[in-house]
CSV table of C-alpha atoms in Angstrom, one decimal:
chain,number,residue,atom,x,y,z
A,19,MET,CA,0.1,-0.3,-0.4
A,20,GLY,CA,0.7,3.1,-0.1
A,21,ASP,CA,1.5,4.4,3.5
A,22,ALA,CA,2.8,1.6,5.5
A,23,ASP,CA,2.7,4.0,8.5
A,24,THR,CA,-0.8,4.2,8.4
A,25,SER,CA,-1.4,0.1,8.8
A,26,THR,CA,1.0,0.3,11.3
A,27,THR,CA,0.1,2.5,13.4
A,28,ALA,CA,-3.3,0.5,13.3
A,29,ALA,CA,-1.7,-2.6,14.6
A,30,ALA,CA,-0.2,-0.5,17.0
A,31,HIS,CA,-3.4,0.5,18.4
A,32,MET,CA,-5.1,-2.2,17.7
A,33,ARG,CA,-2.5,-4.3,20.0
A,34,THR,CA,-2.6,-1.8,23.3
A,35,LEU,CA,-6.8,-1.8,22.9
A,36,ARG,CA,-6.4,-5.7,23.2
A,37,GLU,CA,-4.1,-5.4,26.0
A,38,ILE,CA,-6.3,-3.1,27.7
A,39,SER,CA,-9.0,-5.5,26.9
A,40,SER,CA,-7.6,-9.2,28.6
A,41,GLY,CA,-6.1,-6.5,31.8
A,42,THR,CA,-3.0,-6.3,31.1
A,43,LYS,CA,-3.2,-2.6,30.5
A,44,ARG,CA,-4.1,0.4,32.8
A,45,ARG,CA,-7.8,1.2,30.3
A,46,GLY,CA,-7.4,5.5,29.8
A,47,ASP,CA,-10.9,7.6,29.7
A,48,ILE,CA,-12.7,6.0,27.0
A,49,ILE,CA,-14.6,8.0,25.1
A,50,GLY,CA,-18.9,7.8,25.3
A,51,PRO,CA,-21.0,8.1,28.2
A,52,SER,CA,-20.1,6.4,31.5
A,53,ARG,CA,-21.9,4.3,33.7
A,54,GLY,CA,-23.6,6.3,36.7
A,55,THR,CA,-24.1,3.3,38.9
A,56,LYS,CA,-22.4,0.9,40.5
A,57,PRO,CA,-21.9,-2.7,39.0
A,58,VAL,CA,-24.1,-5.9,41.0
A,59,HIS,CA,-22.2,-8.3,39.6
A,60,ALA,CA,-18.2,-9.1,39.4
A,61,PRO,CA,-16.7,-7.3,35.9
A,62,ALA,CA,-16.2,-9.7,33.0
A,63,PRO,CA,-13.1,-11.0,32.3
A,64,ILE,CA,-12.4,-8.6,29.4
A,65,ASP,CA,-13.7,-5.5,28.6
A,66,ILE,CA,-17.0,-6.3,26.0
A,67,ASP,CA,-17.5,-3.3,24.4
A,68,LEU,CA,-13.4,-3.0,23.3
A,69,LEU,CA,-14.3,-6.7,22.0
A,70,ASP,CA,-16.9,-5.5,20.1
A,71,HIS,CA,-15.1,-3.3,18.9
A,72,LEU,CA,-12.1,-5.3,17.9
A,73,ILE,CA,-14.5,-8.0,16.0
A,74,ALA,CA,-15.7,-5.4,14.3
A,75,THR,CA,-13.3,-3.6,13.5
A,76,ARG,CA,-11.6,-6.3,11.6
A,77,SER,CA,-14.7,-7.5,10.0
A,78,GLU,CA,-15.2,-4.6,8.3
A,79,VAL,CA,-11.5,-5.2,7.1
A,80,ILE,CA,-11.6,-8.9,6.1
A,81,ASN,CA,-15.1,-7.7,4.5
A,82,PHE,CA,-13.7,-5.1,2.2
A,83,VAL,CA,-10.5,-7.4,1.1
A,84,ARG,CA,-12.8,-9.8,0.2
A,85,ARG,CA,-15.0,-8.2,-1.6
A,86,TYR,CA,-12.0,-7.4,-4.4
A,87,ASN,CA,-9.9,-10.0,-3.9
A,88,PRO,CA,-11.8,-13.4,-2.9
A,89,ASP,CA,-8.5,-15.9,-3.2
A,90,ALA,CA,-7.2,-14.0,-0.1
A,91,GLY,CA,-6.1,-15.9,2.5
A,92,THR,CA,-6.9,-16.7,6.2
A,93,ALA,CA,-7.4,-13.6,8.4
A,94,PRO,CA,-5.7,-12.9,11.4
A,95,ILE,CA,-7.4,-12.7,14.8
A,96,ASN,CA,-4.7,-9.9,15.9
A,97,GLU,CA,-3.4,-6.4,15.2
A,98,ALA,CA,-1.6,-8.8,12.2
A,99,ILE,CA,-5.1,-7.9,10.1
A,100,TYR,CA,-3.7,-4.8,9.2
A,101,GLN,CA,-0.3,-6.7,7.2
A,102,TRP,CA,-2.9,-9.8,5.8
A,103,MET,CA,-4.6,-6.3,4.6
A,104,GLU,CA,-2.0,-5.2,3.0
A,105,GLU,CA,-0.8,-7.8,1.3
A,106,SER,CA,-3.9,-8.9,0.1
A,107,SER,CA,-5.2,-6.0,-1.8
A,108,GLU,CA,-1.8,-5.4,-3.7
A,109,ASP,CA,-3.8,-6.0,-6.9
A,110,LEU,CA,-6.0,-3.0,-5.9
A,111,ASP,CA,-6.5,0.3,-7.9
A,112,ASP,CA,-5.7,3.6,-6.4
A,113,GLY,CA,-8.8,5.0,-5.7
A,114,ARG,CA,-9.7,1.5,-3.7
A,115,ARG,CA,-6.2,1.5,-2.2
A,116,MET,CA,-7.0,4.6,-1.1
A,117,ALA,CA,-10.6,3.6,0.3
A,118,LEU,CA,-9.1,1.2,2.8
A,119,GLU,CA,-6.4,3.1,3.8
A,120,ALA,CA,-8.4,5.0,4.8
A,121,ILE,CA,-10.4,2.8,6.5
A,122,ALA,CA,-6.9,1.2,8.3
A,123,TYR,CA,-6.6,5.2,9.9
A,124,ARG,CA,-9.9,5.8,10.8
A,125,GLN,CA,-9.6,2.3,12.7
A,126,GLY,CA,-6.3,3.7,14.1
A,127,LEU,CA,-7.7,6.9,14.6
A,128,GLU,CA,-10.9,4.8,16.8
A,129,HIS,CA,-8.5,2.6,18.6
A,130,ALA,CA,-6.6,5.1,20.0
A,131,LEU,CA,-9.4,7.5,21.3
A,132,ARG,CA,-11.0,3.7,23.0
A,133,ALA,CA,-7.7,3.6,24.7
A,134,GLY,CA,-7.8,7.8,26.0
A,135,ASN,CA,-5.3,8.7,23.8
A,136,ARG,CA,-7.4,11.9,22.6
A,137,LYS,CA,-3.9,13.2,21.2
A,138,ALA,CA,-3.8,11.2,18.0
A,139,ILE,CA,-6.9,13.0,16.2
A,140,ARG,CA,-4.6,16.6,16.8
A,141,TRP,CA,-2.4,14.9,13.7
A,142,PRO,CA,-4.6,15.0,10.6
A,143,ALA,CA,-5.1,18.2,9.5
A,144,CYS,CA,-9.0,19.8,9.3
A,145,PRO,CA,-10.8,18.4,6.2
A,146,GLY,CA,-12.2,22.1,6.0
A,147,CYS,CA,-9.3,24.6,6.4
A,148,ASP,CA,-6.2,22.2,6.4
A,149,CYS,CA,-4.8,23.7,9.9
A,150,PHE,CA,-3.7,21.1,12.4
A,151,GLY,CA,-6.4,22.1,14.9
A,152,LEU,CA,-8.7,19.2,15.5
A,153,SER,CA,-9.8,18.3,19.1
A,154,TRP,CA,-12.0,15.1,20.0
A,155,ASN,CA,-15.6,16.5,21.2
A,156,ALA,CA,-16.7,13.7,22.8
A,157,ALA,CA,-20.2,14.7,23.3
A,158,LEU,CA,-21.2,14.8,19.1
A,159,GLN,CA,-18.5,11.5,18.6
A,160,LYS,CA,-16.9,14.3,15.9
A,161,ALA,CA,-14.1,16.0,15.2
A,162,ALA,CA,-14.0,19.4,16.1
A,163,CYS,CA,-11.6,22.4,14.4
A,164,LEU,CA,-10.3,24.9,16.9
A,165,ASN,CA,-9.3,27.5,14.2
A,166,GLN,CA,-11.8,30.1,14.8
A,167,ARG,CA,-11.9,31.2,10.9
A,168,CYS,CA,-13.1,27.3,10.3
A,169,LEU,CA,-16.8,27.4,10.8
A,170,THR,CA,-20.3,26.2,9.3
A,171,ASP,CA,-22.6,28.2,7.5
A,172,GLU,CA,-24.7,28.7,10.9
A,173,GLY,CA,-21.6,30.2,12.1
A,174,LEU,CA,-21.1,27.4,14.6
A,175,GLN,CA,-17.6,25.4,14.8
A,176,SER,CA,-16.8,22.8,12.7
A,177,THR,CA,-16.9,19.5,13.2
A,178,TRP,CA,-15.9,15.9,11.0
A,179,ASP,CA,-16.0,12.4,11.7
A,180,LEU,CA,-13.6,10.2,11.2
A,181,ARG,CA,-14.7,8.8,8.1
A,182,GLN,CA,-13.9,12.4,7.2
A,183,VAL,CA,-10.7,13.1,8.5
A,184,ALA,CA,-9.5,9.5,7.4
A,185,GLN,CA,-10.4,10.1,3.9
A,186,HIS,CA,-8.6,13.7,3.5
A,187,TYR,CA,-5.9,12.7,5.6
A,188,ILE,CA,-4.9,9.8,2.6
A,189,ALA,CA,-6.0,11.8,-0.3
A,190,THR,CA,-3.6,14.7,1.1
A,191,GLN,CA,-0.5,12.1,1.7
A,192,ALA,CA,-1.1,10.5,-1.9
A,193,ARG,CA,-1.2,13.9,-3.8
A,194,LEU,CA,1.9,14.7,-1.4
A,195,ARG,CA,2.9,11.7,-2.4
A,196,ARG,CA,2.4,12.5,-6.8
A,197,THR,CA,3.8,15.9,-6.3
A,198,ALA,CA,7.2,14.3,-4.4
A,199,THR,CA,8.1,13.0,-7.3
């Protein structure tokens, strides 16, 4: 694929989430609503929400790859899924490869945010103004641009879902690769 760092980063964030879900690593401030009641039963041996997230992200990658490469080998069950994704999608055209890279990048951001790393959203540029001033808005579950001039038509702060941020990042990287040669 064009940007090996995208899948490597997604794999590293997935590894962290697996360690958090199994209890071998401390869980950070996870996005989403917190529980307000005291549990009656002992906690599950693994974090069910994180497990569901990991299963869903793995399934998304597998479904995309198999749609265009039905002969791809057996997909791994851990973060090696991103290496498998790269190896199984070498023959894709540029548009589909960029779409797959955007999936991996978005999933990397999701993994990082779920692990409590809100700084991960700062690195991609804003899809609206190309500045590096994004911040995670947990209430909206979106990235918000902190640039005072990057506003919606209604005069509100621009917000972007992670899919839009990832697509913009991958398109920018592709444009930079084309102009660098």
